[in-house]
Amino acid sequence: AGIVFAADRNFSTAIQARDANGIITAISNHDISFEKNLIMVAGPDGRLLADTQQQTSQGQPFPFPHLIDAARRSGRASAVVIINGQPYHLVVIPVSAPTPIAWVAKGYRLDDSLARDTEELASLQLSFLTEADENNWTVSGSTLPPAARDSLPTRIADILRAQVKDAPILLASEDYQTRAVTLNSVGDSRVIAVWQRSLEYTLDPFMQLQKTLLDLAIASVFASLFGGIVVSRRLAQPITRLARTARVTRSGDYSQKADITQQDEIGEIAAGFNHLRDAVSAREQKILRLAYQDTLTSLPNRALFHDRLDLALKAAERDQKPMSVLTMGIDRFRQINDTLGHPVGDRVLLAVGERLLLLLRKSDTVARLGGDEFAVILPKGDVEHACEVAGKILSAHDTPITIDGHTLDVRFSIGIASYPEHGTDPYHLLRNADIAMYVAKRGKRGYSVFEPDATQPHQDYLTLLGDLKRAVEQDELVLYYQPKVDLKSGTTTQAEALVRWVHPQRGLVPPLQFIPFAEQTGYIRTMTRWIIRRAIRQCEIWQAQGINITISVNICASDLLDPGLIEMIATELKQRGVDARWLSMEITENGVMEDPAKSLETLRQLDQLGIELAIDDYGTGYSSLSYVKKLPVSELKIDQSFVRDMTTDADDAMIVKSTIDLGHNMGLRVIAEGVEDLAIWALLRQMGCDGAQGYCMSKPLPAEQFEQWLRANPVFGDPTIPPARLASHSASGSASPASSPQRKGDRRRTRG
Ligand code: C2E
Ligand code: MG
Ligand code: MG
């Protein structure tokens, strides 16, 4: 194209005369589609000769000298840049006669019509956003409906994070799956392209499929956007033959060359086209690579992980050898993100990725599946080997990660599933590893191997779901009650209801073996309703007998999103004539974070009903006390993992003590779980804790045995002994406070 210009006498004359108007007129003769786009022409010295945007800029340096340098090296250069606050795709070419006499820069504005061009290629919405100054973004072009388009800039933080979180973004009452790509690499102000697909909520596996489709669509659109700008605008219409080749190329077939050999402008264009074709092909290679790589850690992403898992499974099947999958999540990762910011969170993920790579063999695959979720394929590992690897990963993380002076104790929960015993296809293996991870997380066990008969009696998901349904329908569930004892008076005014499944074949099944599964399948809502009904009935019975005990029921994240829950509770309370103060609820802190707005609304409604709320397992989730403060809760239950060893572990004791103090400062009642002996009881009393729950007082008991316990223990312990005396007495009996990360690691790593 440069030669085309050079051959134009008007153009050369205007260049020599440094006549800005003449230059622009000459160029517009060549290319009529430039009215709304921009052209700049610079002399060999890199100073501007003409500029369609600013008539007065003659003699100023060309604002993007690196593009001239790049064009000098490779014949052309392009980049996305910001000019007068607007984003442009700027292409710089030399005008050679035969040495460069000028540089022509053409800018295509990233506007609505460009966005529309690409919309046809995939049913995706595309928008261009430009950062004018920090945190001030404007939309220069978009295919979104006006309301959604207007709300884009307000969601910019989520959009930039969309890559990591994969959570849909709500714009003007519609959810969009979102990917953002930064288009420019120079300057402080960013230009990003945002691809979005409107999302209707479907089941998880479909979401996954959609995500993969979205990624693939973006890869192709990315190629055609840049291919498209140059291809369609520079060359298309007049040369049908070339256009046909261009179409083939655009559809991803790079084998066809533009076979035009004539020595004129068209020949020049054809050569340029071939050059472009190679560039696009190279770029597509890169995009394909990116489509299989996690952008943050450069580890394989979910798509590639699935491919490799497929291959590994086929190989294992062929060789009749076992293989294993580990999935792992970072405990309390949300807390790191929320308290220290996403940049720190990102660096934790990076550091974790590096550590994992160091720990594993070359033949193993380490992938980041999204968020804080990592996964490993051990192509030749049986369960035992997988456990060894899990142990290695856990102990490697006994050493904290230091970032910007923050020392972060990064802990994993790992789930293991092995071929063939836990699944013979990728879907089941991964799902079962996930279930095992969930069990590890809930039980704070470090790692856990999938237990087929625990959650899957007949290797069949539907059977277990059927079993659970039957359990509810045929009343195979029972509630056990565990006292929550007041530490000052020794009296019991509350009991926690803990569900048990009396399975016809398997006997008494503990909740951790079916609650996680019920949560996963969504069946938990039905179960929770059953549990609440049963608890209210127990309230009615106890009230009638003059036993004034408040029953606290455990509810989970998805219960808080159950739209009919409040209504059901209110009706049930009324029908049974039970005052709401005899019912209370425990929510694990991460439960609230799932859909904060909706969950908070439910919590408020429960609060308004007069039901007291407690945060359960405090300290194991993601939230900070300042977050808890915003919730309508009145009680904090310190997780048993801190309480259990507090008489021997100085760190744990300190955590418990400061949680009590902070809780009190916020007007909350603080209860300790896992009080297993009198020494803990005494220390908690001395620390000013309000309540205690644990085997020391009583294990969870069926209602009648609970009543007996209550009659036998109207006052637990001896409240006349002042807390200080008790503590000094018990301190002499306890082991010396020893605390090392190693020990903590051990505690977490007992397999169940
Ligand atoms: P959670 O709500 O934190 O309940 C306390 C768990 O700690 C209970 O286990 C209880 O038996 C156990 N525990 C109590 N005192 C001690 C102690 O001194 N030492 C030790 N080592 N453990 C103690 P359980 O009954 O197995 O329940 C486990 C978890 O399952 C519960 O943790 C809760 O998250 C869930 N769960 C139990 N029942 C229900 C329910 O009805 N609905 C829901 N959604 N979840 C439930
Ligand atoms: Mg609880
Ligand atoms: Mg708890």
PDB file of N, CA and C in Angstrom, residues 440-471:
ATOM      1  N   ALA A 440     -13.502 -32.982  52.817  1.00  0.00           N
ATOM      2  CA  ALA A 440     -12.263 -32.559  53.481  1.00  0.00           C
ATOM      3  C   ALA A 440     -12.412 -31.155  54.034  1.00  0.00           C
ATOM      4  N   LYS A 441     -13.055 -30.301  53.266  1.00  0.00           N
ATOM      5  CA  LYS A 441     -13.205 -28.908  53.680  1.00  0.00           C
ATOM      6  C   LYS A 441     -14.107 -28.819  54.907  1.00  0.00           C
ATOM      7  N   ARG A 442     -15.223 -29.509  54.823  1.00  0.00           N
ATOM      8  CA  ARG A 442     -16.175 -29.441  55.927  1.00  0.00           C
ATOM      9  C   ARG A 442     -15.582 -30.040  57.189  1.00  0.00           C
ATOM     10  N   GLY A 443     -14.846 -31.133  57.023  1.00  0.00           N
ATOM     11  CA  GLY A 443     -14.308 -31.810  58.194  1.00  0.00           C
ATOM     12  C   GLY A 443     -12.955 -31.274  58.599  1.00  0.00           C
ATOM     13  N   LYS A 444     -12.472 -30.261  57.872  1.00  0.00           N
ATOM     14  CA  LYS A 444     -11.137 -29.708  58.122  1.00  0.00           C
ATOM     15  C   LYS A 444     -10.106 -30.833  58.201  1.00  0.00           C
ATOM     16  N   ARG A 445     -10.139 -31.682  57.202  1.00  0.00           N
ATOM     17  CA  ARG A 445      -9.310 -32.874  57.270  1.00  0.00           C
ATOM     18  C   ARG A 445      -8.061 -32.787  56.417  1.00  0.00           C
ATOM     19  N   GLY A 446      -7.822 -31.672  55.720  1.00  0.00           N
ATOM     20  CA  GLY A 446      -6.661 -31.617  54.845  1.00  0.00           C
ATOM     21  C   GLY A 446      -6.965 -32.298  53.531  1.00  0.00           C
ATOM     22  N   TYR A 447      -6.973 -33.647  53.539  1.00  0.00           N
ATOM     23  CA  TYR A 447      -7.420 -34.303  52.320  1.00  0.00           C
ATOM     24  C   TYR A 447      -8.331 -35.454  52.651  1.00  0.00           C
ATOM     25  N   SER A 448      -9.065 -35.857  51.669  1.00  0.00           N
ATOM     26  CA  SER A 448      -9.965 -36.969  51.906  1.00  0.00           C
ATOM     27  C   SER A 448     -10.173 -37.725  50.586  1.00  0.00           C
ATOM     28  N   VAL A 449     -10.257 -39.042  50.725  1.00  0.00           N
ATOM     29  CA  VAL A 449     -10.468 -39.892  49.551  1.00  0.00           C
ATOM     30  C   VAL A 449     -11.959 -40.116  49.399  1.00  0.00           C
ATOM     31  N   PHE A 450     -12.422 -40.079  48.175  1.00  0.00           N
ATOM     32  CA  PHE A 450     -13.842 -40.308  47.931  1.00  0.00           C
ATOM     33  C   PHE A 450     -14.260 -41.652  48.526  1.00  0.00           C
ATOM     34  N   GLU A 451     -15.367 -41.626  49.256  1.00  0.00           N
ATOM     35  CA  GLU A 451     -15.833 -42.861  49.875  1.00  0.00           C
ATOM     36  C   GLU A 451     -17.095 -43.315  49.173  1.00  0.00           C
ATOM     37  N   PRO A 452     -16.971 -44.345  48.334  1.00  0.00           N
ATOM     38  CA  PRO A 452     -18.122 -44.757  47.526  1.00  0.00           C
ATOM     39  C   PRO A 452     -19.326 -45.112  48.387  1.00  0.00           C
ATOM     40  N   ASP A 453     -19.117 -45.890  49.465  1.00  0.00           N
ATOM     41  CA  ASP A 453     -20.333 -46.300  50.178  1.00  0.00           C
ATOM     42  C   ASP A 453     -20.840 -45.225  51.122  1.00  0.00           C
ATOM     43  N   ALA A 454     -20.018 -44.200  51.355  1.00  0.00           N
ATOM     44  CA  ALA A 454     -20.501 -43.146  52.237  1.00  0.00           C
ATOM     45  C   ALA A 454     -21.532 -42.287  51.520  1.00  0.00           C
ATOM     46  N   THR A 455     -21.196 -41.837  50.325  1.00  0.00           N
ATOM     47  CA  THR A 455     -22.139 -40.957  49.656  1.00  0.00           C
ATOM     48  C   THR A 455     -22.804 -41.627  48.473  1.00  0.00           C
ATOM     49  N   GLN A 456     -22.310 -42.789  48.087  1.00  0.00           N
ATOM     50  CA  GLN A 456     -22.835 -43.412  46.879  1.00  0.00           C
ATOM     51  C   GLN A 456     -22.996 -44.906  47.064  1.00  0.00           C
ATOM     52  N   PRO A 457     -24.066 -45.336  47.718  1.00  0.00           N
ATOM     53  CA  PRO A 457     -24.185 -46.743  48.060  1.00  0.00           C
ATOM     54  C   PRO A 457     -24.017 -47.652  46.839  1.00  0.00           C
ATOM     55  N   HIS A 458     -24.570 -47.285  45.707  1.00  0.00           N
ATOM     56  CA  HIS A 458     -24.495 -48.186  44.571  1.00  0.00           C
ATOM     57  C   HIS A 458     -23.802 -47.516  43.403  1.00  0.00           C
ATOM     58  N   GLN A 459     -22.804 -46.720  43.694  1.00  0.00           N
ATOM     59  CA  GLN A 459     -22.080 -46.044  42.621  1.00  0.00           C
ATOM     60  C   GLN A 459     -23.040 -45.242  41.771  1.00  0.00           C
ATOM     61  N   ASP A 460     -24.153 -44.917  42.302  1.00  0.00           N
ATOM     62  CA  ASP A 460     -25.146 -44.298  41.440  1.00  0.00           C
ATOM     63  C   ASP A 460     -25.748 -43.091  42.136  1.00  0.00           C
ATOM     64  N   TYR A 461     -25.521 -42.004  41.503  1.00  0.00           N
ATOM     65  CA  TYR A 461     -25.976 -40.715  41.961  1.00  0.00           C
ATOM     66  C   TYR A 461     -27.484 -40.699  42.211  1.00  0.00           C
ATOM     67  N   LEU A 462     -28.212 -41.229  41.229  1.00  0.00           N
ATOM     68  CA  LEU A 462     -29.661 -41.195  41.356  1.00  0.00           C
ATOM     69  C   LEU A 462     -30.146 -42.068  42.498  1.00  0.00           C
ATOM     70  N   THR A 463     -29.436 -43.181  42.728  1.00  0.00           N
ATOM     71  CA  THR A 463     -29.829 -44.052  43.825  1.00  0.00           C
ATOM     72  C   THR A 463     -29.694 -43.316  45.150  1.00  0.00           C
ATOM     73  N   LEU A 464     -28.568 -42.605  45.303  1.00  0.00           N
ATOM     74  CA  LEU A 464     -28.375 -41.909  46.563  1.00  0.00           C
ATOM     75  C   LEU A 464     -29.428 -40.821  46.723  1.00  0.00           C
ATOM     76  N   LEU A 465     -29.692 -40.128  45.628  1.00  0.00           N
ATOM     77  CA  LEU A 465     -30.704 -39.084  45.699  1.00  0.00           C
ATOM     78  C   LEU A 465     -32.039 -39.707  46.080  1.00  0.00           C
ATOM     79  N   GLY A 466     -32.328 -40.865  45.469  1.00  0.00           N
ATOM     80  CA  GLY A 466     -33.546 -41.584  45.797  1.00  0.00           C
ATOM     81  C   GLY A 466     -33.572 -41.976  47.268  1.00  0.00           C
ATOM     82  N   ASP A 467     -32.421 -42.473  47.748  1.00  0.00           N
ATOM     83  CA  ASP A 467     -32.290 -42.850  49.159  1.00  0.00           C
ATOM     84  C   ASP A 467     -32.596 -41.669  50.069  1.00  0.00           C
ATOM     85  N   LEU A 468     -32.024 -40.506  49.705  1.00  0.00           N
ATOM     86  CA  LEU A 468     -32.212 -39.321  50.538  1.00  0.00           C
ATOM     87  C   LEU A 468     -33.685 -38.917  50.556  1.00  0.00           C
ATOM     88  N   LYS A 469     -34.294 -38.995  49.372  1.00  0.00           N
ATOM     89  CA  LYS A 469     -35.714 -38.641  49.289  1.00  0.00           C
ATOM     90  C   LYS A 469     -36.524 -39.549  50.207  1.00  0.00           C
ATOM     91  N   ARG A 470     -36.192 -40.849  50.123  1.00  0.00           N
ATOM     92  CA  ARG A 470     -36.914 -41.812  50.946  1.00  0.00           C
ATOM     93  C   ARG A 470     -36.680 -41.502  52.416  1.00  0.00           C
ATOM     94  N   ALA A 471     -35.417 -41.107  52.724  1.00  0.00           N
ATOM     95  CA  ALA A 471     -35.087 -40.806  54.113  1.00  0.00           C
ATOM     96  C   ALA A 471     -36.018 -39.743  54.664  1.00  0.00           C
TER      97      ALA A 471
END
